[in-house]
Amino acid sequence: MTIQSLVNMPATPRIIAPAMVEESLNEGERSALIARIKTLMAQQNAVLVAHYYTSADLQDLAEETGGCVSDSLEMARFGHAHAADTIIVAGVKFMGETAKILNPEKRVLMPDLNANCSLDMACPADEFTAFCDQHPDRTVVVYANTSAAVKARADWVVTSGTAVRIVAHLHQQGKKILWAPDRHLGEYVQATTGADMLLWQGACVVHEAFKAKELAAMKLAHPDAAVLVHPESPEAVIALADVVGSTTQIIRAAQTLPNREFIVATDNGIFHKMHAAAPGKVFLEAPTAGVGATCKSCAHCPWMAMNGLRNLLQVLEIGANEIHIDEPVRQRAVLSIQRMLDFAAQH
Ligand code: 13P
Ligand code: SF4
């Protein structure tokens, strides 16, 4: 990245994450809510697509009702391939928008439309468009954690599971990249592929809080543990990893590596699936405390936590929280998402 480019880069807004609110339910309330949701989902021909960071209740409900629990790539694929008339997305706003972009004829609902993402919030479409316009020689690659309008300005959308392969492919073709919004994932992709990348300076408030010095100490205390890291984490944390990958790739590593113990640097909602996928193994949260610790919702995304059984029932009962996307924006955004899905299918 040249100094000139940094000078031209818009300052990213400071993101204030909401206070963490988790749903507390007794057994009777939980079973009653689940039973009612299942009835309404069947009546409305709805399918539930949930991210691994949502609550265990939502993940179990998605699987019990024929939906899916997955990373953002598979969430997009699954909703697109499924025959349901309504897709309920338990995750954050960009995941709901991606479902709607790919499925304009379907009704897409979310338990809470305020469930955002610090990466999406740090990349306003107007500033991003102006930045792209200053660098017309670069191929615009954006992470899935962005608004529909930002995707509409991009040439390619990537997820954590496809970013390295897609940028390596573009680099082989001699393309220079403009990347947004996650600077940590961007640095990781740049270091892995050697591509010329100009990086937007956004960050995930959850992954940015993992601490390298404390992680190194934890490794010493658990010498047989493998370290699994999501690439939204800082470079110094990634440097300590045995495996770096998307949430699905992290779960797969827990299943396939011979280690019994794992230190995991991603949202701790993933532990529900990890315990089910690799029974008998031990999963430890990577440290977020230590010098300079600031996280308010350590190792758990406050926006993912906005999804619950109560608000899911409410949207089914009153048909609220439907995602709508401006059609010209959708028509442009679908091109960059479809390019990724086609690439992933071929490679
Ligand atoms: P994955 O696609 O790896 O699930 O990542 C999505 C995300 O928001 C991670 O913070
Ligand atoms: Fe966004 Fe980070 Fe939450 Fe993922 S964990 S949705 S990147 S804020």
XYZ file of C-alpha atoms and ligand atoms in Angstrom:
365
model
C 0.000 0.000 0.000
C 1.404 3.401 -0.890
C 1.503 6.330 1.549
C -0.568 8.300 -0.970
C -3.344 5.727 -0.811
C -3.445 5.848 2.965
C -3.724 9.623 2.858
C -6.709 9.322 0.508
C -8.459 6.706 2.589
C -11.571 7.895 4.463
C -11.344 7.639 8.260
C -13.427 4.673 9.418
C -16.060 5.602 12.006
C -15.574 4.456 15.609
C -18.019 1.604 16.149
C -19.807 1.293 19.486
C -21.049 -2.254 19.949
C -24.398 -2.639 21.736
C -24.506 -4.101 25.247
C -24.736 -7.882 25.189
C -28.254 -9.191 25.878
C -28.808 -12.927 25.991
C -32.219 -14.571 26.194
C -32.939 -16.263 29.493
C -35.741 -18.839 29.379
C -36.851 -21.611 31.719
C -37.488 -25.086 30.293
C -41.263 -24.623 30.042
C -40.940 -21.319 28.180
C -38.302 -22.745 25.853
C -40.399 -25.801 24.866
C -43.550 -23.719 24.376
C -41.739 -21.226 22.146
C -40.083 -23.951 20.091
C -43.362 -25.826 19.579
C -45.171 -22.670 18.414
C -42.302 -21.658 16.091
C -42.255 -25.126 14.516
C -46.012 -24.954 13.847
C -45.769 -21.510 12.233
C -42.713 -22.462 10.176
C -44.553 -25.484 8.767
C -47.696 -23.401 8.026
C -45.642 -20.704 6.288
C -43.287 -23.094 4.438
C -40.319 -21.417 6.124
C -36.753 -22.617 6.569
C -34.342 -21.413 9.261
C -30.735 -20.683 8.293
C -28.544 -19.940 11.327
C -24.928 -18.949 11.852
C -22.679 -20.881 14.264
C -22.464 -17.802 16.526
C -26.188 -17.784 17.335
C -27.595 -19.461 20.444
C -27.648 -23.233 20.900
C -31.482 -23.070 20.856
C -31.539 -21.489 17.393
C -28.867 -23.810 16.020
C -30.753 -26.886 17.283
C -34.060 -25.562 15.954
C -32.535 -24.942 12.499
C -31.276 -28.516 12.330
C -34.444 -30.089 13.744
C -36.594 -28.308 11.135
C -34.496 -29.175 8.066
C -32.640 -25.856 7.886
C -28.915 -25.353 8.274
C -26.274 -24.072 10.674
C -23.169 -22.924 8.867
C -20.645 -20.253 7.880
C -21.696 -17.308 5.732
C -20.779 -19.018 2.437
C -22.973 -22.041 3.108
C -25.786 -19.857 4.503
C -25.925 -18.117 1.123
C -25.768 -21.389 -0.796
C -28.342 -23.200 1.333
C -31.006 -20.487 1.258
C -30.565 -20.193 -2.510
C -30.961 -23.916 -3.155
C -33.889 -24.491 -0.773
C -37.487 -24.641 -2.001
C -39.046 -22.802 0.992
C -41.124 -19.651 0.332
C -39.705 -17.931 3.425
C -36.078 -17.928 4.580
C -35.542 -16.911 8.199
C -31.968 -15.792 8.717
C -30.657 -16.007 12.284
C -27.428 -14.069 12.010
C -26.560 -10.487 11.155
C -27.964 -8.047 8.615
C -25.540 -8.763 5.771
C -26.523 -12.443 5.912
C -30.214 -11.575 5.566
C -29.451 -9.154 2.739
C -27.374 -11.766 0.908
C -30.289 -14.209 1.141
C -32.653 -11.574 -0.302
C -30.216 -10.556 -3.056
C -30.003 -14.173 -4.190
C -33.716 -14.898 -3.690
C -35.752 -11.811 -4.655
C -38.923 -13.885 -5.065
C -38.744 -15.240 -1.498
C -39.710 -13.595 1.774
C -36.599 -13.167 3.936
C -37.155 -12.457 7.637
C -34.749 -11.779 10.490
C -35.465 -11.932 14.249
C -33.921 -8.449 14.685
C -33.110 -6.059 11.847
C -30.726 -4.136 14.142
C -28.355 -7.102 14.263
C -25.496 -5.468 12.392
C -21.737 -6.070 12.147
C -18.853 -3.708 12.934
C -17.309 -4.430 9.533
C -20.467 -3.512 7.638
C -20.890 -0.365 9.793
C -17.288 0.727 9.161
C -17.784 0.793 5.396
C -20.481 3.333 4.387
C -21.410 2.885 0.725
C -20.937 6.527 -0.317
C -17.387 6.800 1.105
C -16.497 3.391 -0.240
C -17.755 4.272 -3.719
C -15.703 7.490 -3.709
C -12.636 5.511 -2.641
C -13.147 2.970 -5.452
C -13.552 5.817 -7.924
C -10.107 7.108 -6.895
C -8.565 3.723 -7.821
C -10.150 2.689 -11.121
C -7.163 0.451 -11.944
C -7.989 -1.961 -9.079
C -10.362 -4.935 -8.963
C -12.777 -4.328 -6.079
C -13.050 -7.320 -3.728
C -15.300 -7.014 -0.671
C -15.888 -9.322 2.240
C -19.448 -10.660 2.584
C -19.741 -8.613 5.822
C -20.852 -5.498 3.912
C -24.106 -3.815 2.890
C -25.943 -4.584 -0.353
C -24.864 -1.168 -1.704
C -21.170 -1.928 -1.088
C -21.558 -5.326 -2.765
C -23.209 -3.547 -5.694
C -20.012 -1.477 -6.178
C -17.745 -4.559 -5.982
C -16.441 -6.821 -8.711
C -16.221 -9.778 -6.320
C -17.673 -10.739 -2.959
C -15.683 -13.222 -0.854
C -16.233 -14.970 2.479
C -13.571 -16.105 4.934
C -13.798 -19.551 3.307
C -13.117 -18.273 -0.237
C -11.027 -15.079 0.180
C -7.551 -16.596 -0.229
C -8.467 -18.720 -3.255
C -10.256 -15.897 -5.067
C -7.557 -13.270 -4.454
C -4.840 -15.802 -5.461
C -6.772 -16.390 -8.687
C -7.021 -12.633 -9.398
C -3.345 -12.142 -8.508
C -2.386 -14.857 -11.012
C -4.254 -12.857 -13.653
C -2.077 -9.814 -12.794
C -4.918 -7.907 -11.101
C -4.306 -5.319 -8.366
C -6.890 -5.432 -5.586
C -8.875 -2.850 -3.637
C -10.030 -4.725 -0.519
C -12.693 -3.866 2.080
C -13.571 -3.706 4.862
C -11.588 -5.991 7.251
C -7.948 -4.910 7.522
C -6.914 -8.056 9.442
C -8.411 -10.472 6.938
C -6.991 -8.261 4.173
C -3.474 -8.430 5.676
C -3.759 -12.199 6.019
C -4.896 -12.625 2.397
C -2.140 -10.269 1.224
C 0.539 -12.190 3.147
C -0.770 -15.562 1.911
C -1.201 -14.677 -1.763
C 1.424 -11.946 -2.312
C -1.210 -9.888 -4.145
C -0.984 -6.089 -4.401
C -3.847 -5.053 -2.096
C -5.052 -1.666 -0.973
C -6.848 -2.205 2.338
C -9.864 -0.461 3.852
C -9.329 -0.105 7.612
C -12.354 -1.799 9.221
C -12.191 -4.457 11.941
C -14.389 -6.969 13.731
C -14.845 -5.844 17.350
C -15.003 -9.473 18.503
C -11.924 -10.924 16.769
C -9.813 -7.802 17.180
C -9.986 -8.370 20.964
C -7.948 -11.610 20.936
C -4.521 -11.034 22.527
C -1.310 -12.537 21.120
C 0.883 -12.260 24.226
C -1.694 -13.986 26.420
C -2.334 -16.583 23.702
C 1.392 -17.426 23.595
C 1.299 -17.937 27.387
C -1.792 -20.130 27.071
C -0.022 -22.258 24.445
C 2.824 -22.827 26.876
C 0.331 -23.946 29.530
C -1.373 -26.291 26.991
C 1.525 -27.556 24.845
C -0.552 -30.286 23.147
C -3.414 -28.019 22.158
C -3.862 -26.975 18.518
C -4.661 -23.287 18.004
C -7.560 -22.561 15.627
C -7.961 -18.930 14.527
C -10.518 -17.054 12.427
C -8.698 -14.730 9.969
C -10.542 -11.627 11.223
C -8.097 -11.791 14.167
C -4.977 -9.574 14.382
C -1.819 -10.653 12.535
C 0.072 -11.493 15.769
C -2.726 -13.873 16.809
C -2.852 -15.497 13.365
C 0.930 -16.011 13.585
C 0.352 -18.375 16.537
C -2.271 -20.490 14.747
C -2.020 -24.112 13.655
C -5.076 -23.621 11.438
C -6.525 -20.351 10.109
C -9.959 -20.574 8.527
C -13.649 -19.823 8.325
C -15.959 -21.084 11.047
C -16.679 -24.241 9.039
C -12.956 -24.819 8.455
C -12.328 -24.393 12.216
C -14.953 -27.038 13.049
C -13.511 -29.374 10.424
C -10.020 -28.940 11.912
C -11.364 -29.926 15.342
C -12.765 -33.103 13.783
C -9.756 -34.068 11.706
C -6.685 -33.044 13.747
C -5.450 -35.719 16.171
C -5.176 -33.247 19.113
C -7.521 -33.691 22.065
C -7.348 -30.035 23.135
C -7.935 -26.879 21.098
C -7.548 -23.169 21.779
C -10.143 -21.373 19.660
C -9.916 -17.715 18.590
C -13.403 -16.984 17.325
C -16.879 -16.300 18.775
C -17.627 -18.843 21.499
C -21.067 -19.601 20.003
C -19.149 -22.009 17.761
C -18.431 -24.309 20.733
C -21.963 -25.740 20.580
C -21.298 -27.205 17.125
C -17.679 -28.111 17.933
C -18.760 -30.247 20.901
C -21.320 -32.031 18.709
C -18.910 -32.479 15.778
C -15.916 -33.626 17.844
C -17.258 -35.252 21.032
C -14.704 -35.947 23.749
C -12.416 -33.107 22.642
C -11.706 -30.082 24.823
C -12.199 -26.510 23.561
C -10.695 -23.503 25.306
C -11.517 -19.866 24.549
C -8.492 -17.902 23.305
C -7.714 -15.007 25.682
C -9.276 -11.582 25.250
C -8.116 -10.227 28.607
C -4.688 -8.712 29.253
C -2.807 -5.495 28.593
C -4.983 -3.083 26.605
C -8.119 -5.263 26.928
C -11.213 -3.281 25.990
C -13.813 -5.796 24.857
C -17.264 -5.459 26.362
C -18.617 -8.665 24.853
C -15.479 -10.762 24.822
C -15.469 -13.628 22.301
C -19.173 -13.201 21.637
C -20.749 -10.996 18.995
C -23.357 -8.684 20.552
C -25.250 -8.426 17.261
C -25.452 -12.214 16.787
C -26.815 -12.369 20.364
C -29.815 -10.234 19.298
C -31.306 -13.355 17.689
C -33.532 -15.344 20.035
C -36.557 -17.634 20.189
C -38.869 -14.848 21.401
C -38.184 -12.435 18.553
C -38.143 -15.282 16.026
C -41.668 -16.239 17.128
C -42.754 -12.622 16.928
C -41.615 -12.173 13.321
C -43.463 -15.336 12.295
C -46.616 -14.254 14.105
C -46.814 -10.761 12.642
C -44.693 -11.119 9.486
C -42.391 -8.299 10.634
C -38.711 -7.690 9.919
C -38.780 -8.553 6.255
C -35.665 -7.609 4.288
C -36.207 -5.383 1.253
C -33.470 -4.338 -1.179
C -33.698 -1.644 -3.786
C -33.977 -3.571 -7.096
C -31.230 -1.744 -9.081
C -28.848 -2.277 -6.120
C -29.852 -5.940 -5.886
C -29.277 -6.488 -9.603
C -25.702 -5.212 -9.305
C -24.947 -6.905 -5.981
C -26.096 -10.300 -7.227
C -23.366 -10.275 -9.887
C -20.484 -10.048 -7.401
C -22.038 -12.659 -5.072
C -22.838 -15.038 -7.929
C -19.256 -14.699 -9.199
C -18.058 -16.025 -5.831
C -20.615 -18.861 -5.749
C -19.662 -19.930 -9.288
C -15.957 -19.791 -8.414
C -16.514 -21.840 -5.241
C -18.518 -24.427 -7.203
C -15.758 -24.799 -9.819
C -12.770 -24.905 -7.439
P -17.679 -17.147 8.568
O -18.084 -16.998 7.154
O -16.304 -17.765 8.735
O -18.703 -17.911 9.355
O -17.523 -15.707 9.216
C -18.585 -14.832 9.366
C -18.331 -13.874 10.455
O -19.022 -12.884 10.578
C -17.220 -14.127 11.344
O -17.134 -13.143 12.310
Fe -19.348 -8.894 12.356
Fe -17.459 -9.659 14.032
Fe -19.997 -10.059 14.657
Fe -18.812 -11.517 12.700
S -18.320 -11.530 14.877
S -20.828 -10.558 12.615
S -17.457 -9.962 11.819
S -18.991 -8.062 14.405
